[in-house]
XYZ file of C-alpha atoms in Angstrom:
467
model
C -8.164 -23.466 5.995
C -5.287 -24.708 7.629
C -4.697 -22.759 11.253
C -1.464 -22.788 13.161
C -1.355 -20.872 16.812
C 2.298 -20.889 17.312
C 3.323 -19.167 13.887
C 2.990 -15.540 12.853
C 0.598 -15.122 9.686
C 3.749 -14.085 7.768
C 2.204 -14.709 4.506
C -1.089 -12.564 4.880
C 1.065 -9.530 7.078
C 3.653 -9.368 3.956
C 0.837 -9.208 1.252
C -1.057 -6.616 3.709
C 2.173 -4.905 3.889
C 2.595 -4.738 0.208
C -1.044 -3.803 -0.989
C -0.958 -0.942 1.277
C 2.538 0.587 0.532
C 2.253 4.083 -0.990
C 4.806 6.092 -2.269
C 4.211 8.848 0.327
C 4.970 6.597 3.049
C 8.637 5.803 1.840
C 11.438 7.961 3.376
C 13.557 10.149 1.439
C 16.196 7.613 2.053
C 14.451 4.816 0.937
C 13.538 6.175 -2.657
C 17.121 7.813 -2.767
C 18.609 3.954 -2.297
C 16.049 2.587 -4.522
C 17.025 5.018 -7.500
C 20.760 3.693 -6.686
C 19.792 -0.033 -6.749
C 17.877 0.451 -10.273
C 20.602 2.241 -11.887
C 23.101 0.182 -10.767
C 21.107 -2.826 -11.918
C 20.382 -1.372 -15.484
C 23.859 -0.784 -16.178
C 24.396 -4.368 -15.911
C 21.619 -5.500 -17.881
C 22.604 -3.519 -20.617
C 25.744 -4.751 -20.565
C 24.817 -8.243 -20.463
C 22.826 -8.125 -23.528
C 25.814 -9.262 -25.571
C 26.843 -12.220 -23.241
C 26.834 -15.723 -24.793
C 24.681 -16.751 -22.016
C 21.925 -14.068 -22.939
C 22.177 -14.538 -26.514
C 21.794 -18.434 -26.474
C 18.632 -17.859 -24.389
C 17.230 -15.320 -26.757
C 17.846 -17.604 -29.447
C 15.797 -20.141 -27.477
C 13.078 -17.618 -26.594
C 12.701 -16.957 -30.369
C 12.243 -20.783 -31.094
C 9.392 -20.808 -28.540
C 7.619 -17.686 -30.074
C 8.495 -15.822 -26.942
C 9.342 -12.248 -29.067
C 5.781 -11.546 -30.356
C 5.134 -9.350 -27.548
C 5.600 -5.865 -26.632
C 7.691 -5.618 -23.540
C 11.685 -4.073 -23.984
C 14.650 -5.169 -22.112
C 16.905 -2.573 -21.629
C 19.532 -2.441 -23.699
C 18.218 -3.766 -27.035
C 15.451 -2.662 -29.663
C 14.083 -6.187 -29.356
C 10.467 -6.795 -27.646
C 9.145 -10.014 -25.723
C 6.311 -11.553 -24.248
C 5.985 -10.088 -20.586
C 7.417 -13.733 -19.029
C 10.229 -13.497 -21.721
C 11.379 -10.285 -21.078
C 11.555 -11.087 -16.926
C 13.297 -14.194 -17.876
C 15.946 -12.225 -20.047
C 16.270 -9.066 -17.631
C 16.671 -11.419 -14.446
C 19.308 -13.884 -16.183
C 21.021 -10.580 -17.622
C 21.011 -8.936 -14.320
C 22.623 -11.804 -12.317
C 25.186 -13.241 -15.224
C 28.118 -10.664 -14.088
C 27.689 -11.285 -10.482
C 28.067 -7.706 -10.158
C 24.700 -6.890 -8.653
C 23.430 -5.592 -5.251
C 23.687 -7.737 -1.883
C 21.880 -8.234 1.446
C 24.787 -9.596 4.008
C 22.251 -10.562 6.687
C 19.943 -12.299 4.289
C 22.769 -13.698 2.093
C 20.972 -13.096 -0.980
C 21.126 -10.417 -3.943
C 17.523 -9.139 -4.399
C 17.677 -6.727 -7.248
C 17.857 -8.758 -10.426
C 14.545 -10.578 -10.141
C 12.653 -8.058 -8.281
C 13.549 -5.435 -10.725
C 13.314 -7.936 -13.823
C 9.806 -8.438 -12.923
C 9.001 -4.924 -12.001
C 10.255 -3.328 -15.468
C 7.912 -5.895 -17.357
C 4.899 -5.800 -15.202
C 5.442 -1.853 -14.936
C 5.232 -2.047 -19.102
C 2.349 -4.502 -19.042
C 0.205 -2.136 -16.536
C 0.939 0.818 -18.156
C 2.490 1.934 -14.813
C 4.024 5.437 -13.731
C 7.745 5.647 -12.575
C 6.443 6.328 -8.972
C 4.564 3.193 -8.912
C 7.584 1.000 -10.323
C 9.402 2.525 -7.270
C 7.213 1.442 -4.741
C 6.806 -1.777 -6.408
C 10.699 -2.417 -6.157
C 10.784 -1.591 -2.338
C 7.550 -4.069 -1.911
C 9.739 -6.791 -3.666
C 12.804 -5.995 -1.713
C 11.006 -6.092 1.377
C 9.573 -9.397 0.736
C 12.207 -11.259 -0.713
C 14.701 -10.260 2.039
C 12.065 -10.817 5.103
C 11.304 -14.424 3.389
C 15.325 -15.262 3.330
C 15.178 -14.096 6.781
C 12.423 -16.233 7.708
C 13.758 -19.359 6.267
C 17.082 -18.852 8.137
C 19.666 -17.972 5.438
C 22.396 -19.921 6.404
C 20.349 -23.020 7.269
C 18.715 -22.986 3.880
C 21.833 -22.304 1.854
C 23.399 -25.231 3.616
C 20.779 -27.526 2.525
C 21.985 -26.583 -0.941
C 19.622 -24.036 -2.053
C 20.843 -20.964 -4.115
C 18.787 -18.961 -1.694
C 18.891 -15.756 -4.378
C 16.672 -18.219 -6.462
C 14.481 -19.762 -4.273
C 13.222 -16.772 -2.384
C 13.634 -14.606 -5.604
C 10.155 -15.822 -6.722
C 8.275 -14.274 -3.710
C 10.052 -10.962 -4.377
C 9.339 -11.004 -7.736
C 5.488 -11.891 -7.394
C 5.623 -8.872 -4.673
C 6.926 -6.478 -7.284
C 4.791 -7.529 -10.107
C 1.767 -7.779 -7.958
C 1.957 -4.353 -6.616
C 2.386 -3.096 -10.072
C -0.998 -5.363 -11.473
C -3.016 -3.668 -8.554
C -3.535 -7.065 -6.581
C -5.137 -6.716 -3.409
C -3.734 -7.987 -0.122
C -5.909 -11.347 -0.596
C -4.827 -11.637 -4.499
C -1.142 -11.255 -3.203
C -1.497 -14.301 -0.483
C -2.493 -16.346 -3.737
C 0.469 -15.046 -5.924
C 2.317 -15.967 -2.746
C 0.627 -19.658 -2.860
C 1.329 -19.808 -6.594
C 4.863 -18.664 -6.500
C 5.728 -21.606 -3.560
C 5.304 -24.157 -6.487
C 7.919 -22.124 -8.176
C 10.565 -21.929 -5.721
C 13.617 -23.635 -7.185
C 17.334 -23.505 -7.214
C 20.350 -25.556 -5.963
C 23.939 -24.762 -5.554
C 24.461 -27.511 -8.322
C 25.691 -25.373 -11.035
C 29.155 -24.984 -9.262
C 30.246 -28.312 -10.257
C 30.656 -27.192 -14.005
C 30.379 -23.501 -13.931
C 26.849 -23.751 -15.575
C 24.809 -20.854 -17.004
C 22.097 -22.704 -14.500
C 22.962 -19.771 -11.853
C 21.846 -17.243 -14.239
C 18.585 -19.168 -15.213
C 17.598 -19.404 -11.692
C 17.067 -15.538 -11.489
C 15.642 -15.423 -14.525
C 13.222 -18.076 -13.740
C 12.362 -16.320 -10.496
C 11.371 -13.392 -12.192
C 9.406 -14.813 -14.712
C 7.661 -16.958 -12.559
C 6.737 -14.243 -9.887
C 5.343 -12.180 -13.095
C 3.415 -15.096 -13.727
C 1.743 -15.911 -10.355
C 0.897 -12.343 -9.811
C -0.652 -12.455 -13.089
C -2.709 -15.649 -12.147
C -3.738 -14.154 -9.054
C -5.286 -11.190 -10.827
C -7.552 -13.314 -13.066
C -8.805 -15.172 -9.575
C -6.478 -17.991 -9.850
C -6.314 -19.413 -6.148
C -3.111 -20.249 -4.538
C -1.819 -22.243 -1.465
C -2.865 -20.390 1.699
C 0.004 -19.692 4.498
C 2.470 -20.286 1.665
C 5.555 -19.359 3.993
C 4.329 -20.467 7.519
C 2.341 -23.336 6.809
C 2.725 -26.808 7.871
C 3.922 -27.806 4.436
C 4.996 -24.208 3.489
C 8.638 -22.430 2.481
C 9.739 -22.190 6.018
C 9.061 -25.709 7.409
C 9.889 -27.612 4.242
C 12.719 -25.629 2.826
C 14.798 -25.223 6.201
C 15.580 -27.134 9.040
C 15.476 -24.160 11.763
C 13.118 -21.683 10.253
C 12.872 -18.590 12.165
C 9.248 -17.007 10.990
C 9.459 -14.423 13.340
C 12.301 -12.473 11.783
C 10.244 -12.290 8.537
C 8.236 -9.522 10.229
C 10.589 -7.390 12.684
C 10.081 -3.892 11.986
C 7.798 -4.726 8.852
C 6.954 -1.050 7.610
C 9.392 1.000 9.911
C 12.756 -1.190 9.397
C 13.537 -0.420 5.760
C 15.527 -4.002 4.564
C 16.170 -2.181 1.365
C 18.457 0.429 3.075
C 20.954 -2.742 4.400
C 21.294 -3.397 0.465
C 25.001 -2.735 -0.717
C 26.339 -2.293 -4.035
C 29.473 -4.355 -5.575
C 32.759 -2.753 -7.033
C 33.992 -5.825 -8.391
C 32.045 -8.871 -10.660
C 32.362 -11.729 -8.340
C 30.958 -13.396 -5.187
C 30.461 -10.943 -2.304
C 32.472 -13.309 -0.181
C 35.801 -12.463 -2.579
C 35.245 -8.424 -1.892
C 36.760 -8.180 1.629
C 40.101 -9.947 0.197
C 40.147 -7.980 -2.722
C 39.849 -4.832 -0.470
C 42.288 -6.128 1.248
C 44.815 -6.718 -1.496
C 44.477 -3.177 -3.089
C 45.215 -1.850 0.491
C 48.415 -3.705 0.515
C 48.951 -2.615 -2.912
C 48.489 1.329 -1.609
C 51.362 0.750 0.663
C 53.905 -1.774 -0.411
C 55.541 -2.099 -3.751
C 53.915 -5.876 -4.272
C 55.974 -7.645 -7.153
C 53.715 -10.732 -8.315
C 56.706 -12.791 -9.226
C 58.138 -12.133 -5.722
C 55.245 -13.785 -3.801
C 56.022 -16.967 -2.089
C 52.695 -17.419 -0.657
C 49.628 -15.796 -0.019
C 46.879 -16.713 2.526
C 43.052 -15.440 2.514
C 41.020 -15.995 5.883
C 37.641 -16.071 5.762
C 34.154 -17.420 7.533
C 33.584 -20.999 6.904
C 30.651 -20.155 4.623
C 32.862 -18.335 2.511
C 35.337 -20.791 2.271
C 32.882 -23.426 1.067
C 31.411 -21.157 -1.773
C 34.429 -19.421 -2.890
C 37.303 -21.304 -1.632
C 36.927 -25.084 -1.778
C 37.743 -27.551 -2.899
C 41.113 -25.823 -3.375
C 42.257 -27.618 -6.279
C 39.044 -26.910 -8.187
C 39.588 -23.071 -7.231
C 43.155 -22.878 -8.521
C 41.792 -24.166 -11.806
C 38.897 -22.547 -13.151
C 37.791 -23.586 -16.570
C 35.178 -20.835 -17.466
C 33.845 -17.111 -16.546
C 31.357 -18.652 -13.842
C 34.174 -20.557 -12.284
C 36.092 -17.453 -11.895
C 33.563 -15.909 -10.423
C 33.460 -18.081 -7.428
C 37.176 -18.554 -7.200
C 39.147 -16.441 -4.439
C 42.354 -18.111 -5.996
C 41.873 -16.380 -9.477
C 40.499 -13.193 -8.321
C 43.095 -12.548 -5.814
C 45.662 -13.717 -8.255
C 44.442 -10.686 -10.798
C 44.241 -8.064 -8.077
C 47.751 -8.902 -7.056
C 48.965 -8.730 -10.890
C 47.041 -5.696 -12.132
C 46.024 -3.926 -9.110
C 42.337 -4.409 -10.301
C 39.464 -6.688 -10.629
C 36.869 -6.277 -13.316
C 34.832 -7.990 -15.887
C 37.183 -7.939 -18.700
C 39.801 -9.343 -16.840
C 38.539 -13.033 -16.649
C 39.110 -14.350 -20.305
C 42.688 -13.174 -20.185
C 43.649 -14.820 -16.399
C 42.274 -17.681 -17.892
C 44.767 -18.052 -20.520
C 47.576 -16.102 -18.577
C 50.483 -18.602 -17.268
C 51.819 -15.920 -14.339
C 48.469 -15.901 -12.790
C 47.741 -19.805 -13.250
C 50.891 -20.128 -11.578
C 50.388 -17.557 -8.807
C 46.998 -18.957 -8.042
C 48.824 -22.315 -6.964
C 50.456 -20.344 -4.372
C 47.293 -18.864 -2.582
C 45.857 -20.746 0.092
C 42.078 -20.087 1.723
C 41.546 -20.986 5.137
C 38.888 -20.562 7.784
C 39.636 -17.564 10.125
C 38.451 -17.502 13.469
C 37.633 -13.704 13.518
C 35.948 -13.539 10.240
C 33.616 -16.624 11.263
C 32.887 -14.667 14.555
C 32.014 -11.626 12.263
C 29.644 -13.744 9.827
C 26.905 -13.096 8.612
C 26.973 -9.457 10.425
C 30.129 -8.821 8.097
C 31.742 -10.738 4.939
C 35.298 -10.281 6.831
C 38.674 -11.565 5.298
C 42.135 -11.463 6.209
C 45.163 -11.589 3.561
C 48.761 -12.342 4.243
C 51.531 -11.966 1.690
C 54.562 -13.546 2.257
C 57.625 -12.461 -0.211
C 60.575 -14.940 -1.399
C 62.425 -12.157 0.553
C 61.063 -13.158 3.689
C 58.683 -10.134 4.029
C 55.347 -10.674 5.523
C 52.071 -8.334 4.832
C 48.804 -8.300 6.828
C 45.444 -6.648 6.170
C 42.060 -7.187 7.785
C 39.169 -6.014 6.377
C 35.744 -5.925 8.687
C 33.318 -5.437 5.881
C 33.858 -4.973 2.159
C 33.453 -1.714 0.554
C 29.541 -0.839 -0.607
C 27.877 -2.099 2.120
C 25.722 0.332 3.450
C 28.391 1.561 6.233
C 30.875 1.412 3.422
C 28.768 2.535 0.457
C 30.843 3.486 -2.951
C 30.576 7.566 -3.886
C 28.268 8.740 -6.295
C 31.475 9.422 -8.525
C 32.222 5.853 -7.943
C 28.734 4.643 -8.788
C 28.706 6.454 -11.671
C 31.934 5.581 -13.088
C 30.403 1.917 -12.628
C 27.375 2.810 -14.715
C 29.564 4.672 -17.451
C 31.858 1.603 -17.618
C 28.767 -1.050 -18.284
C 26.573 1.241 -20.229
C 28.607 3.463 -22.749
C 29.830 0.513 -24.680
C 26.387 -0.614 -25.815
C 24.387 2.497 -26.013
C 27.031 5.123 -26.845
C 27.654 8.373 -24.926
C 24.506 9.844 -25.541
C 22.308 6.683 -24.613
C 24.189 6.354 -21.244
C 23.373 9.902 -20.105
C 19.814 9.719 -21.449
C 19.488 6.185 -19.325
C 21.124 7.758 -16.516
C 18.886 10.995 -16.221
C 15.743 9.065 -16.842
C 16.429 6.914 -13.815
C 17.115 10.153 -11.925
C 13.910 11.968 -12.945
C 11.882 8.580 -11.748
C 10.511 9.992 -8.494
C 9.303 13.437 -10.223
C 7.410 11.486 -12.371
C 7.574 11.209 -16.000
C 7.152 8.690 -18.618
C 8.351 4.843 -17.864
C 9.251 4.776 -21.382
C 11.895 7.333 -21.005
C 13.948 3.790 -19.478
C 14.071 2.615 -22.872
C 14.084 5.415 -25.274
C 17.736 4.839 -26.308
C 17.960 0.677 -25.582
C 20.186 -0.974 -28.102
C 22.018 1.774 -29.574
C 24.973 -0.640 -30.572
C 23.146 -3.824 -29.643
C 21.512 -6.176 -32.062
């Protein structure tokens, strides 16, 4: 067995933490946050069942005979094999770019962790509390793996962080539900290492590949856990080893960060929820625009110029190259275009999922995008990655100048959305698919999880209005 004297045994310690975690150990605030994250993601999965990318993936899985299983996906009556269900749920959960976010780790943990957890829980006949514990385990592993690989250094190499680290979180959640021991979880992480993949090349043409990344991480994490359950051996020291994840995938790994406060410092509590269906880097600019709308009578036709300041990484992801961001061709492009999202917010005083398609065909919004410039702001750069700050400066044709700085966007732990806002988001996503009765039933089923009950309640009203 490979040994290292200078690196902490991250893989073994994370595996032992997951194997030993019990519902009774979870602080009340952790249970509450886990419920919120599950509720939020459930709404997204339901809404995304009718998307073109989801429908294409379903047809492909049927072509491959993956519809001959008994595992449900939220929002549909169809059943699938466990891996196919995890793939579909994970891809759907990521497709709206409306899911949770962990700013310090620079990723979105829920889609792959919860997707794998829901599939594994059904396969294992697990109870609601077991599901909640597994989700917590998956979040803690995925976030800590991201911190250990050094999120910025890893992503600057071109990796899609939520995909590459997601397979480990999915393996942890699925492994917990399948009853793996600490040693078996180590093997699951060793196999997950071989499936850690995903780069940012999807951004060149707005490809659905980004959505596949996350579903693939969920499905492969489940497979890694299932293999370990049957005695299939995986690479030891998968994270900290000489050719493990940290050293191969990052020029500057920080493995000690993966273990800091393990078991006492709950990283899941640092996860926030989004009010807008776009990349998190665009949220502070949108909050700034909404604040300016509240104080000024903004006429989009009289805007001479708009300058949006961000951290360097945000400029790279959602602001550059500017000519491309000013000319989005599809919805994925829109989700990563500061220019388009800010133009929508300036024009309509809102920015929602249903605004994308009309905006692509709106000549006024197209014209306004050409007057928007994104730049690197020194204050925002200094705040990153503690906060995804932004500043918005609007100049009118009459010579007025309005400015708004936002330190951290709404929805972060310190700026969490209200219960009413979260409920409204859930209703907006779910009601059209499940109807009013189905929406309320799903909401209440998630609310009852800590008290026990049947996991099947989550799927009782699935697919009320969907194929």
